[in-house]
Amino acid sequence: MDSLLLNHASRLASAEGGEHTVTIAGVGVYLGVVLIAMFIYLSMAKKGFGQRVFKNFVTGTFEQLYLFLENMAVNTIGSHGRKYVPMLVTFWLVIFFANLVGLFFPLTPTAVVGFNLGMALIVFGYVQYEGARANGVLGHISHFAGPKLPGVLAVLITPIIFCIELVSELMKNVSLTLRLYGNIHGGHQAVEAINHLTEKFYIAAGEFLLPIKLLTVLVQAMIFCLLTCVYLGLVTGHHDDHEHGDGHGEAAHA
Amino acid sequence: MGIIGLGIAAMGVAIGLGLIGYGAMTGMSRQPEAIGKLQTAMIIALAFVELVFLLTVFVGISSAK
């Protein structure tokens, strides 16, 4: 567990003699930030909305991305999901560019547990905040206790449901963190293993995995946003689609 | 021993992923206008199945050490 949390970045830092050394993951963060800034700058409409803006490739791509995420939010959360789109776009850009850096470097921010855990904690806290705002603090807590049961059953079963729901709520953190970490870090491990197979012939055959890693990059960024949507939808959409009665359906038990 | 366990985990997850893909493909070919919704649900299911494998790997690594 120790090595899992510390990872290569800090080992590299301690190998280079100090806590404050620049690590590859740190450089990856800065590279990702620069790429995001460039992308955002290029996709801004500079001189009004003319024919030129919409035929520009970068602007068009960004619009597609926005529409995709908005569609996802509205489909998953409901009609009030549109206000979460800025957060989703931010998460998508951060994860996508951090993963993209990882295609060309042996280490990226998203292949470090701490970075992913930070993002997962942001999502977790925001979900709790939104749930408390939509249903009230007591309503949000009682939402964990499941449906109202009659008589003795309420005393017997409701505490058990409450504990299980609480654990599954906490597991959301773990699942978000480990999914992203495992996919990106696992991709690196697979590349290293395949390189090791063909190193006698001086061929870096692991780079033939690049297309499938590109797919992983896209899908992981999407899944993170999608699960954020699902979690937000579970806590905020409780009152207006109560007749479905699956406030904590199968998607909650990650 | 750990490698065998990893193989078993990978086998189970591969079967699960195949079933999800099979179901989604069948649904898509029967009802092409539902492709968007099916893809979303399929990817959520894929993520959950994948997570089981990743958890297996982490538990295996941390218990092997």
PDB file of C-alpha atoms in Angstrom:
ATOM      1  CA  MET A   1       0.000   0.000   0.000  1.00  0.00           C
ATOM      2  CA  ASP A   2       2.874   2.283   0.766  1.00  0.00           C
ATOM      3  CA  SER A   3       4.334   1.991  -2.671  1.00  0.00           C
ATOM      4  CA  LEU A   4       0.909   2.401  -4.200  1.00  0.00           C
ATOM      5  CA  LEU A   5       0.447   5.774  -2.579  1.00  0.00           C
ATOM      6  CA  LEU A   6       3.964   7.037  -2.941  1.00  0.00           C
ATOM      7  CA  ASN A   7       4.397   5.951  -6.543  1.00  0.00           C
ATOM      8  CA  HIS A   8       7.309   6.773  -8.775  1.00  0.00           C
ATOM      9  CA  ALA A   9       7.009  10.520  -8.554  1.00  0.00           C
ATOM     10  CA  SER A  10       8.067  10.834  -4.952  1.00  0.00           C
ATOM     11  CA  ARG A  11      10.612   8.070  -5.355  1.00  0.00           C
ATOM     12  CA  LEU A  12      12.084  10.087  -8.181  1.00  0.00           C
ATOM     13  CA  ALA A  13      11.997  13.169  -5.996  1.00  0.00           C
ATOM     14  CA  SER A  14      13.803  11.430  -3.151  1.00  0.00           C
ATOM     15  CA  ALA A  15      16.289   9.934  -5.594  1.00  0.00           C
ATOM     16  CA  GLU A  16      17.130  13.381  -6.871  1.00  0.00           C
ATOM     17  CA  GLY A  17      17.763  14.505  -3.344  1.00  0.00           C
ATOM     18  CA  GLY A  18      14.940  16.477  -1.861  1.00  0.00           C
ATOM     19  CA  GLU A  19      11.262  17.040  -1.410  1.00  0.00           C
ATOM     20  CA  HIS A  20      11.079  20.056  -3.659  1.00  0.00           C
ATOM     21  CA  THR A  21      12.465  18.578  -6.823  1.00  0.00           C
ATOM     22  CA  VAL A  22      10.375  18.962  -9.940  1.00  0.00           C
ATOM     23  CA  THR A  23       8.896  15.579 -10.792  1.00  0.00           C
ATOM     24  CA  ILE A  24       7.772  14.325 -14.159  1.00  0.00           C
ATOM     25  CA  ALA A  25       4.181  14.271 -12.951  1.00  0.00           C
ATOM     26  CA  GLY A  26       4.530  17.876 -11.881  1.00  0.00           C
ATOM     27  CA  VAL A  27       5.863  18.824 -15.284  1.00  0.00           C
ATOM     28  CA  GLY A  28       2.916  16.903 -16.726  1.00  0.00           C
ATOM     29  CA  VAL A  29       0.503  19.083 -14.759  1.00  0.00           C
ATOM     30  CA  TYR A  30       2.116  22.237 -16.106  1.00  0.00           C
ATOM     31  CA  LEU A  31       2.154  20.839 -19.642  1.00  0.00           C
ATOM     32  CA  GLY A  32      -1.515  19.935 -19.319  1.00  0.00           C
ATOM     33  CA  VAL A  33      -2.363  23.395 -18.029  1.00  0.00           C
ATOM     34  CA  VAL A  34      -0.517  24.985 -20.945  1.00  0.00           C
ATOM     35  CA  LEU A  35      -2.323  22.723 -23.427  1.00  0.00           C
ATOM     36  CA  ILE A  36      -5.698  23.532 -21.874  1.00  0.00           C
ATOM     37  CA  ALA A  37      -4.939  27.257 -21.962  1.00  0.00           C
ATOM     38  CA  MET A  38      -3.910  27.017 -25.614  1.00  0.00           C
ATOM     39  CA  PHE A  39      -7.035  25.052 -26.471  1.00  0.00           C
ATOM     40  CA  ILE A  40      -9.311  27.480 -24.663  1.00  0.00           C
ATOM     41  CA  TYR A  41      -7.603  30.485 -26.252  1.00  0.00           C
ATOM     42  CA  LEU A  42      -7.859  29.000 -29.727  1.00  0.00           C
ATOM     43  CA  SER A  43     -11.483  28.063 -29.243  1.00  0.00           C
ATOM     44  CA  MET A  44     -12.585  31.531 -28.150  1.00  0.00           C
ATOM     45  CA  ALA A  45     -14.541  33.597 -30.618  1.00  0.00           C
ATOM     46  CA  LYS A  46     -12.385  36.639 -31.123  1.00  0.00           C
ATOM     47  CA  LYS A  47     -14.295  38.945 -33.416  1.00  0.00           C
ATOM     48  CA  GLY A  48     -17.949  38.190 -32.855  1.00  0.00           C
ATOM     49  CA  PHE A  49     -19.798  35.215 -34.197  1.00  0.00           C
ATOM     50  CA  GLY A  50     -19.228  35.163 -37.896  1.00  0.00           C
ATOM     51  CA  GLN A  51     -18.945  32.538 -40.537  1.00  0.00           C
ATOM     52  CA  ARG A  52     -15.245  32.280 -39.760  1.00  0.00           C
ATOM     53  CA  VAL A  53     -15.776  31.297 -36.133  1.00  0.00           C
ATOM     54  CA  PHE A  54     -17.959  28.315 -36.860  1.00  0.00           C
ATOM     55  CA  LYS A  55     -15.838  26.995 -39.690  1.00  0.00           C
ATOM     56  CA  ASN A  56     -12.723  27.089 -37.529  1.00  0.00           C
ATOM     57  CA  PHE A  57     -11.660  23.555 -36.627  1.00  0.00           C
ATOM     58  CA  VAL A  58     -10.782  24.181 -32.969  1.00  0.00           C
ATOM     59  CA  THR A  59     -13.929  26.186 -32.304  1.00  0.00           C
ATOM     60  CA  GLY A  60     -16.022  23.503 -33.917  1.00  0.00           C
ATOM     61  CA  THR A  61     -14.351  20.803 -31.838  1.00  0.00           C
ATOM     62  CA  PHE A  62     -14.927  22.704 -28.651  1.00  0.00           C
ATOM     63  CA  GLU A  63     -18.550  23.222 -29.553  1.00  0.00           C
ATOM     64  CA  GLN A  64     -18.934  19.517 -30.183  1.00  0.00           C
ATOM     65  CA  LEU A  65     -17.371  18.793 -26.791  1.00  0.00           C
ATOM     66  CA  TYR A  66     -19.670  21.257 -25.070  1.00  0.00           C
ATOM     67  CA  LEU A  67     -22.754  19.851 -26.773  1.00  0.00           C
ATOM     68  CA  PHE A  68     -21.687  16.313 -25.926  1.00  0.00           C
ATOM     69  CA  LEU A  69     -21.229  17.095 -22.237  1.00  0.00           C
ATOM     70  CA  GLU A  70     -24.408  19.170 -22.077  1.00  0.00           C
ATOM     71  CA  ASN A  71     -26.352  16.347 -23.677  1.00  0.00           C
ATOM     72  CA  MET A  72     -24.854  13.906 -21.181  1.00  0.00           C
ATOM     73  CA  ALA A  73     -25.700  16.151 -18.217  1.00  0.00           C
ATOM     74  CA  VAL A  74     -29.260  16.770 -19.337  1.00  0.00           C
ATOM     75  CA  ASN A  75     -29.869  13.114 -20.097  1.00  0.00           C
ATOM     76  CA  THR A  76     -28.417  11.850 -16.821  1.00  0.00           C
ATOM     77  CA  ILE A  77     -29.293  14.531 -14.262  1.00  0.00           C
ATOM     78  CA  GLY A  78     -32.446  15.985 -15.734  1.00  0.00           C
ATOM     79  CA  SER A  79     -33.442  19.398 -16.974  1.00  0.00           C
ATOM     80  CA  HIS A  80     -31.607  21.164 -14.141  1.00  0.00           C
ATOM     81  CA  GLY A  81     -28.373  19.479 -15.150  1.00  0.00           C
ATOM     82  CA  ARG A  82     -27.329  22.304 -17.424  1.00  0.00           C
ATOM     83  CA  LYS A  83     -25.820  24.322 -14.584  1.00  0.00           C
ATOM     84  CA  TYR A  84     -23.243  21.607 -13.883  1.00  0.00           C
ATOM     85  CA  VAL A  85     -21.802  21.756 -17.401  1.00  0.00           C
ATOM     86  CA  PRO A  86     -18.940  24.186 -16.566  1.00  0.00           C
ATOM     87  CA  MET A  87     -17.666  21.828 -13.860  1.00  0.00           C
ATOM     88  CA  LEU A  88     -17.967  18.853 -16.192  1.00  0.00           C
ATOM     89  CA  VAL A  89     -16.099  20.630 -18.979  1.00  0.00           C
ATOM     90  CA  THR A  90     -13.352  21.523 -16.519  1.00  0.00           C
ATOM     91  CA  PHE A  91     -13.012  17.945 -15.327  1.00  0.00           C
ATOM     92  CA  TRP A  92     -13.095  16.630 -18.879  1.00  0.00           C
ATOM     93  CA  LEU A  93     -10.368  18.993 -20.051  1.00  0.00           C
ATOM     94  CA  VAL A  94      -8.134  18.358 -17.043  1.00  0.00           C
ATOM     95  CA  ILE A  95      -8.426  14.582 -17.249  1.00  0.00           C
ATOM     96  CA  PHE A  96      -8.217  14.418 -21.018  1.00  0.00           C
ATOM     97  CA  PHE A  97      -5.110  16.556 -21.312  1.00  0.00           C
ATOM     98  CA  ALA A  98      -3.442  14.953 -18.322  1.00  0.00           C
ATOM     99  CA  ASN A  99      -4.054  11.560 -19.926  1.00  0.00           C
ATOM    100  CA  LEU A 100      -2.895  12.837 -23.290  1.00  0.00           C
ATOM    101  CA  VAL A 101       0.405  13.929 -21.774  1.00  0.00           C
ATOM    102  CA  GLY A 102       0.719  10.373 -20.529  1.00  0.00           C
ATOM    103  CA  LEU A 103       0.718   8.956 -24.042  1.00  0.00           C
ATOM    104  CA  PHE A 104       4.177  10.411 -24.606  1.00  0.00           C
ATOM    105  CA  PHE A 105       5.689  10.441 -21.110  1.00  0.00           C
ATOM    106  CA  PRO A 106       6.281   7.567 -18.721  1.00  0.00           C
ATOM    107  CA  LEU A 107       4.470   9.403 -15.954  1.00  0.00           C
ATOM    108  CA  THR A 108       1.462  11.679 -15.848  1.00  0.00           C
ATOM    109  CA  PRO A 109      -0.625  13.386 -13.187  1.00  0.00           C
ATOM    110  CA  THR A 110      -3.465  10.905 -13.620  1.00  0.00           C
ATOM    111  CA  ALA A 111      -1.111   7.966 -13.084  1.00  0.00           C
ATOM    112  CA  VAL A 112      -0.515   9.225  -9.531  1.00  0.00           C
ATOM    113  CA  VAL A 113      -3.060   8.256  -6.900  1.00  0.00           C
ATOM    114  CA  GLY A 114      -2.956  11.597  -5.125  1.00  0.00           C
ATOM    115  CA  PHE A 115      -4.063  13.636  -8.112  1.00  0.00           C
ATOM    116  CA  ASN A 116      -7.009  11.350  -8.806  1.00  0.00           C
ATOM    117  CA  LEU A 117      -7.974  11.240  -5.149  1.00  0.00           C
ATOM    118  CA  GLY A 118      -7.996  15.023  -5.103  1.00  0.00           C
ATOM    119  CA  MET A 119     -10.390  15.167  -8.026  1.00  0.00           C
ATOM    120  CA  ALA A 120     -12.556  12.409  -6.562  1.00  0.00           C
ATOM    121  CA  LEU A 121     -12.761  14.273  -3.235  1.00  0.00           C
ATOM    122  CA  ILE A 122     -13.838  17.421  -5.066  1.00  0.00           C
ATOM    123  CA  VAL A 123     -16.617  15.469  -6.754  1.00  0.00           C
ATOM    124  CA  PHE A 124     -17.592  13.764  -3.482  1.00  0.00           C
ATOM    125  CA  GLY A 125     -17.779  17.007  -1.535  1.00  0.00           C
ATOM    126  CA  TYR A 126     -19.677  18.767  -4.281  1.00  0.00           C
ATOM    127  CA  VAL A 127     -22.187  15.936  -4.496  1.00  0.00           C
ATOM    128  CA  GLN A 128     -22.809  16.128  -0.740  1.00  0.00           C
ATOM    129  CA  TYR A 129     -23.170  19.912  -0.939  1.00  0.00           C
ATOM    130  CA  GLU A 130     -25.620  19.734  -3.807  1.00  0.00           C
ATOM    131  CA  GLY A 131     -27.590  16.991  -2.100  1.00  0.00           C
ATOM    132  CA  ALA A 132     -27.824  19.027   1.093  1.00  0.00           C
ATOM    133  CA  ARG A 133     -28.895  22.051  -0.912  1.00  0.00           C
ATOM    134  CA  ALA A 134     -31.571  20.194  -2.848  1.00  0.00           C
ATOM    135  CA  ASN A 135     -33.116  18.158  -0.016  1.00  0.00           C
ATOM    136  CA  GLY A 136     -31.949  19.965   3.113  1.00  0.00           C
ATOM    137  CA  VAL A 137     -29.264  18.525   5.400  1.00  0.00           C
ATOM    138  CA  LEU A 138     -31.665  16.184   7.228  1.00  0.00           C
ATOM    139  CA  GLY A 139     -33.294  15.143   3.978  1.00  0.00           C
ATOM    140  CA  HIS A 140     -29.915  14.374   2.510  1.00  0.00           C
ATOM    141  CA  ILE A 141     -28.963  12.235   5.490  1.00  0.00           C
ATOM    142  CA  SER A 142     -32.297  10.435   5.566  1.00  0.00           C
ATOM    143  CA  HIS A 143     -31.846   9.734   1.860  1.00  0.00           C
ATOM    144  CA  PHE A 144     -29.172   7.262   2.915  1.00  0.00           C
ATOM    145  CA  ALA A 145     -31.646   5.379   5.082  1.00  0.00           C
ATOM    146  CA  GLY A 146     -33.617   4.051   2.141  1.00  0.00           C
ATOM    147  CA  PRO A 147     -37.395   3.879   1.818  1.00  0.00           C
ATOM    148  CA  LYS A 148     -39.780   4.252   4.738  1.00  0.00           C
ATOM    149  CA  LEU A 149     -40.581   0.853   6.209  1.00  0.00           C
ATOM    150  CA  PRO A 150     -43.537   0.030   8.437  1.00  0.00           C
ATOM    151  CA  GLY A 151     -43.312  -0.843  12.141  1.00  0.00           C
ATOM    152  CA  VAL A 152     -40.615  -3.184  13.408  1.00  0.00           C
ATOM    153  CA  LEU A 153     -38.893  -3.386  10.054  1.00  0.00           C
ATOM    154  CA  ALA A 154     -37.925   0.281  10.333  1.00  0.00           C
ATOM    155  CA  VAL A 155     -35.997  -0.443  13.555  1.00  0.00           C
ATOM    156  CA  LEU A 156     -34.445  -3.630  12.255  1.00  0.00           C
ATOM    157  CA  ILE A 157     -33.548  -2.932   8.641  1.00  0.00           C
ATOM    158  CA  THR A 158     -33.156   0.828   8.308  1.00  0.00           C
ATOM    159  CA  PRO A 159     -29.878   0.995  10.338  1.00  0.00           C
ATOM    160  CA  ILE A 160     -28.410  -1.752   8.170  1.00  0.00           C
ATOM    161  CA  ILE A 161     -29.420   0.021   4.971  1.00  0.00           C
ATOM    162  CA  PHE A 162     -28.021   3.244   6.378  1.00  0.00           C
ATOM    163  CA  CYS A 163     -24.627   1.659   7.093  1.00  0.00           C
ATOM    164  CA  ILE A 164     -24.468  -0.012   3.687  1.00  0.00           C
ATOM    165  CA  GLU A 165     -25.418   3.192   1.895  1.00  0.00           C
ATOM    166  CA  LEU A 166     -22.814   5.111   3.881  1.00  0.00           C
ATOM    167  CA  VAL A 167     -20.111   2.633   2.907  1.00  0.00           C
ATOM    168  CA  SER A 168     -21.178   2.698  -0.727  1.00  0.00           C
ATOM    169  CA  GLU A 169     -21.133   6.496  -0.627  1.00  0.00           C
ATOM    170  CA  LEU A 170     -17.565   6.408   0.661  1.00  0.00           C
ATOM    171  CA  MET A 171     -16.656   3.809  -1.938  1.00  0.00           C
ATOM    172  CA  LYS A 172     -17.503   6.325  -4.641  1.00  0.00           C
ATOM    173  CA  ASN A 173     -14.245   8.076  -3.819  1.00  0.00           C
ATOM    174  CA  VAL A 174     -12.287   4.874  -4.079  1.00  0.00           C
ATOM    175  CA  SER A 175     -13.938   3.815  -7.289  1.00  0.00           C
ATOM    176  CA  LEU A 176     -13.391   7.157  -9.015  1.00  0.00           C
ATOM    177  CA  THR A 177      -9.763   7.269  -7.889  1.00  0.00           C
ATOM    178  CA  LEU A 178      -8.755   3.714  -8.613  1.00  0.00           C
ATOM    179  CA  ARG A 179     -10.524   3.485 -11.963  1.00  0.00           C
ATOM    180  CA  LEU A 180      -8.639   6.420 -13.427  1.00  0.00           C
ATOM    181  CA  TYR A 181      -5.371   5.459 -11.745  1.00  0.00           C
ATOM    182  CA  GLY A 182      -5.619   1.808 -12.719  1.00  0.00           C
ATOM    183  CA  ASN A 183      -6.432   2.475 -16.332  1.00  0.00           C
ATOM    184  CA  ILE A 184      -3.678   4.991 -16.941  1.00  0.00           C
ATOM    185  CA  HIS A 185      -1.045   3.308 -14.792  1.00  0.00           C
ATOM    186  CA  GLY A 186      -2.035  -0.094 -16.147  1.00  0.00           C
ATOM    187  CA  GLY A 187      -1.558   1.194 -19.671  1.00  0.00           C
ATOM    188  CA  HIS A 188       1.969   2.239 -18.787  1.00  0.00           C
ATOM    189  CA  GLN A 189       2.663  -1.124 -17.201  1.00  0.00           C
ATOM    190  CA  ALA A 190       1.428  -2.957 -20.292  1.00  0.00           C
ATOM    191  CA  VAL A 191       3.628  -0.838 -22.544  1.00  0.00           C
ATOM    192  CA  GLU A 192       6.636  -1.569 -20.351  1.00  0.00           C
ATOM    193  CA  ALA A 193       5.886  -5.289 -20.349  1.00  0.00           C
ATOM    194  CA  ILE A 194       5.626  -5.423 -24.140  1.00  0.00           C
ATOM    195  CA  ASN A 195       8.776  -3.345 -24.521  1.00  0.00           C
ATOM    196  CA  HIS A 196      10.506  -5.820 -22.273  1.00  0.00           C
ATOM    197  CA  LEU A 197       9.466  -8.676 -24.575  1.00  0.00           C
ATOM    198  CA  THR A 198      11.031  -7.170 -27.671  1.00  0.00           C
ATOM    199  CA  GLU A 199      13.995  -5.355 -26.176  1.00  0.00           C
ATOM    200  CA  LYS A 200      16.398  -7.956 -27.578  1.00  0.00           C
ATOM    201  CA  PHE A 201      15.564  -6.773 -31.073  1.00  0.00           C
ATOM    202  CA  TYR A 202      15.758  -3.073 -30.171  1.00  0.00           C
ATOM    203  CA  ILE A 203      12.099  -2.561 -31.048  1.00  0.00           C
ATOM    204  CA  ALA A 204       9.832  -0.555 -28.771  1.00  0.00           C
ATOM    205  CA  ALA A 205       6.810  -2.679 -29.608  1.00  0.00           C
ATOM    206  CA  GLY A 206       4.854  -1.244 -26.700  1.00  0.00           C
ATOM    207  CA  GLU A 207       4.168   1.883 -28.693  1.00  0.00           C
ATOM    208  CA  PHE A 208       1.892  -0.166 -30.918  1.00  0.00           C
ATOM    209  CA  LEU A 209      -0.487   0.027 -27.987  1.00  0.00           C
ATOM    210  CA  LEU A 210      -0.828   3.753 -28.631  1.00  0.00           C
ATOM    211  CA  PRO A 211      -4.229   3.544 -30.410  1.00  0.00           C
ATOM    212  CA  ILE A 212      -5.820   1.557 -27.609  1.00  0.00           C
ATOM    213  CA  LYS A 213      -4.301   3.913 -25.059  1.00  0.00           C
ATOM    214  CA  LEU A 214      -5.807   6.823 -26.965  1.00  0.00           C
ATOM    215  CA  LEU A 215      -9.172   5.108 -26.656  1.00  0.00           C
ATOM    216  CA  THR A 216      -8.599   4.683 -22.919  1.00  0.00           C
ATOM    217  CA  VAL A 217      -7.722   8.369 -22.622  1.00  0.00           C
ATOM    218  CA  LEU A 218     -11.024   9.414 -24.175  1.00  0.00           C
ATOM    219  CA  VAL A 219     -13.181   6.854 -22.414  1.00  0.00           C
ATOM    220  CA  GLN A 220     -11.727   7.518 -18.965  1.00  0.00           C
ATOM    221  CA  ALA A 221     -12.263  11.250 -19.270  1.00  0.00           C
ATOM    222  CA  MET A 222     -15.820  10.544 -20.346  1.00  0.00           C
ATOM    223  CA  ILE A 223     -16.497   8.014 -17.599  1.00  0.00           C
ATOM    224  CA  PHE A 224     -15.311  10.377 -14.888  1.00  0.00           C
ATOM    225  CA  CYS A 225     -17.731  13.038 -16.118  1.00  0.00           C
ATOM    226  CA  LEU A 226     -20.514  10.520 -16.598  1.00  0.00           C
ATOM    227  CA  LEU A 227     -20.167   9.160 -13.072  1.00  0.00           C
ATOM    228  CA  THR A 228     -20.102  12.707 -11.701  1.00  0.00           C
ATOM    229  CA  CYS A 229     -23.379  13.242 -13.538  1.00  0.00           C
ATOM    230  CA  VAL A 230     -24.839  10.012 -12.184  1.00  0.00           C
ATOM    231  CA  TYR A 231     -23.901  10.836  -8.592  1.00  0.00           C
ATOM    232  CA  LEU A 232     -25.267  14.370  -8.920  1.00  0.00           C
ATOM    233  CA  GLY A 233     -28.440  13.019 -10.489  1.00  0.00           C
ATOM    234  CA  LEU A 234     -28.923  10.546  -7.654  1.00  0.00           C
ATOM    235  CA  VAL A 235     -28.837  13.186  -4.942  1.00  0.00           C
ATOM    236  CA  THR A 236     -30.499  16.118  -6.676  1.00  0.00           C
ATOM    237  CA  GLY A 237     -33.141  14.455  -8.818  1.00  0.00           C
ATOM    238  CA  HIS A 238     -34.715  12.744  -5.838  1.00  0.00           C
ATOM    239  CA  HIS A 239     -37.833  14.818  -5.438  1.00  0.00           C
ATOM    240  CA  ASP A 240     -38.978  15.365  -8.993  1.00  0.00           C
ATOM    241  CA  ASP A 241     -38.823  11.776 -10.213  1.00  0.00           C
ATOM    242  CA  HIS A 242     -39.848  10.073  -7.035  1.00  0.00           C
ATOM    243  CA  GLU A 243     -42.307   7.760  -8.732  1.00  0.00           C
ATOM    244  CA  HIS A 244     -39.473   5.734 -10.205  1.00  0.00           C
ATOM    245  CA  GLY A 245     -38.430   4.968  -6.661  1.00  0.00           C
ATOM    246  CA  ASP A 246     -34.860   4.002  -7.546  1.00  0.00           C
ATOM    247  CA  GLY A 247     -33.106   6.883  -5.862  1.00  0.00           C
ATOM    248  CA  HIS A 248     -30.212   4.579  -5.044  1.00  0.00           C
ATOM    249  CA  GLY A 249     -30.346   2.219  -7.934  1.00  0.00           C
ATOM    250  CA  GLU A 250     -27.731  -0.093  -9.305  1.00  0.00           C
ATOM    251  CA  ALA A 251     -25.512   2.771 -10.392  1.00  0.00           C
ATOM    252  CA  ALA A 252     -24.932   3.889  -6.811  1.00  0.00           C
ATOM    253  CA  HIS A 253     -23.166   0.722  -5.784  1.00  0.00           C
ATOM    254  CA  ALA A 254     -19.912   1.347  -7.543  1.00  0.00           C
TER     255      ALA A 254
ATOM    256  CA  MET B   1       0.228 -18.046  -7.609  1.00  0.00           C
ATOM    257  CA  GLY B   2      -0.481 -14.358  -7.985  1.00  0.00           C
ATOM    258  CA  ILE B   3      -0.190 -14.668 -11.750  1.00  0.00           C
ATOM    259  CA  ILE B   4      -2.780 -17.452 -11.750  1.00  0.00           C
ATOM    260  CA  GLY B   5      -5.118 -15.307  -9.690  1.00  0.00           C
ATOM    261  CA  LEU B   6      -4.602 -12.442 -12.094  1.00  0.00           C
ATOM    262  CA  GLY B   7      -5.444 -14.741 -14.982  1.00  0.00           C
ATOM    263  CA  ILE B   8      -8.648 -15.892 -13.329  1.00  0.00           C
ATOM    264  CA  ALA B   9      -9.664 -12.302 -12.606  1.00  0.00           C
ATOM    265  CA  ALA B  10      -8.903 -11.292 -16.177  1.00  0.00           C
ATOM    266  CA  MET B  11     -10.916 -14.217 -17.496  1.00  0.00           C
ATOM    267  CA  GLY B  12     -13.969 -13.344 -15.451  1.00  0.00           C
ATOM    268  CA  VAL B  13     -13.796  -9.702 -16.406  1.00  0.00           C
ATOM    269  CA  ALA B  14     -13.342 -10.598 -20.069  1.00  0.00           C
ATOM    270  CA  ILE B  15     -16.477 -12.737 -19.962  1.00  0.00           C
ATOM    271  CA  GLY B  16     -18.358  -9.882 -18.306  1.00  0.00           C
ATOM    272  CA  LEU B  17     -17.154  -7.323 -20.829  1.00  0.00           C
ATOM    273  CA  GLY B  18     -18.057  -9.666 -23.671  1.00  0.00           C
ATOM    274  CA  LEU B  19     -21.559 -10.103 -22.330  1.00  0.00           C
ATOM    275  CA  ILE B  20     -22.025  -6.362 -22.035  1.00  0.00           C
ATOM    276  CA  GLY B  21     -20.747  -5.828 -25.561  1.00  0.00           C
ATOM    277  CA  TYR B  22     -22.977  -8.615 -26.850  1.00  0.00           C
ATOM    278  CA  GLY B  23     -26.038  -7.187 -25.203  1.00  0.00           C
ATOM    279  CA  ALA B  24     -25.327  -3.661 -26.408  1.00  0.00           C
ATOM    280  CA  MET B  25     -24.615  -4.817 -29.972  1.00  0.00           C
ATOM    281  CA  THR B  26     -27.801  -6.838 -30.105  1.00  0.00           C
ATOM    282  CA  GLY B  27     -29.823  -3.947 -28.803  1.00  0.00           C
ATOM    283  CA  MET B  28     -28.212  -1.534 -31.222  1.00  0.00           C
ATOM    284  CA  SER B  29     -28.845  -3.730 -34.249  1.00  0.00           C
ATOM    285  CA  ARG B  30     -32.458  -4.196 -33.238  1.00  0.00           C
ATOM    286  CA  GLN B  31     -33.064  -0.544 -32.555  1.00  0.00           C
ATOM    287  CA  PRO B  32     -30.542   1.731 -34.255  1.00  0.00           C
ATOM    288  CA  GLU B  33     -32.250   4.904 -33.047  1.00  0.00           C
ATOM    289  CA  ALA B  34     -31.442   3.993 -29.417  1.00  0.00           C
ATOM    290  CA  ILE B  35     -27.690   3.835 -30.043  1.00  0.00           C
ATOM    291  CA  GLY B  36     -26.924   6.944 -28.003  1.00  0.00           C
ATOM    292  CA  LYS B  37     -28.691   5.757 -24.856  1.00  0.00           C
ATOM    293  CA  LEU B  38     -27.348   2.247 -25.206  1.00  0.00           C
ATOM    294  CA  GLN B  39     -23.788   3.488 -25.548  1.00  0.00           C
ATOM    295  CA  THR B  40     -24.042   5.534 -22.356  1.00  0.00           C
ATOM    296  CA  ALA B  41     -25.446   2.640 -20.372  1.00  0.00           C
ATOM    297  CA  MET B  42     -22.911   0.275 -21.898  1.00  0.00           C
ATOM    298  CA  ILE B  43     -19.979   2.454 -20.926  1.00  0.00           C
ATOM    299  CA  ILE B  44     -21.237   2.789 -17.349  1.00  0.00           C
ATOM    300  CA  ALA B  45     -21.511  -0.988 -17.120  1.00  0.00           C
ATOM    301  CA  LEU B  46     -18.057  -1.414 -18.650  1.00  0.00           C
ATOM    302  CA  ALA B  47     -16.615   0.935 -16.051  1.00  0.00           C
ATOM    303  CA  PHE B  48     -18.111  -1.022 -13.176  1.00  0.00           C
ATOM    304  CA  VAL B  49     -16.901  -4.352 -14.494  1.00  0.00           C
ATOM    305  CA  GLU B  50     -13.456  -2.931 -15.093  1.00  0.00           C
ATOM    306  CA  LEU B  51     -13.295  -1.599 -11.567  1.00  0.00           C
ATOM    307  CA  VAL B  52     -13.657  -5.107 -10.156  1.00  0.00           C
ATOM    308  CA  PHE B  53     -10.584  -6.193 -12.050  1.00  0.00           C
ATOM    309  CA  LEU B  54      -8.607  -3.157 -10.944  1.00  0.00           C
ATOM    310  CA  LEU B  55      -9.578  -3.759  -7.316  1.00  0.00           C
ATOM    311  CA  THR B  56      -8.464  -7.364  -7.687  1.00  0.00           C
ATOM    312  CA  VAL B  57      -5.115  -6.243  -9.013  1.00  0.00           C
ATOM    313  CA  PHE B  58      -4.592  -3.750  -6.196  1.00  0.00           C
ATOM    314  CA  VAL B  59      -5.622  -6.186  -3.488  1.00  0.00           C
ATOM    315  CA  GLY B  60      -3.384  -8.815  -5.078  1.00  0.00           C
ATOM    316  CA  ILE B  61      -0.396  -6.493  -5.233  1.00  0.00           C
ATOM    317  CA  SER B  62      -0.775  -5.171  -1.712  1.00  0.00           C
ATOM    318  CA  SER B  63      -1.325  -8.624  -0.202  1.00  0.00           C
ATOM    319  CA  ALA B  64       1.590 -10.146  -2.137  1.00  0.00           C
ATOM    320  CA  LYS B  65       4.025  -7.680  -0.597  1.00  0.00           C
TER     321      LYS B  65
END
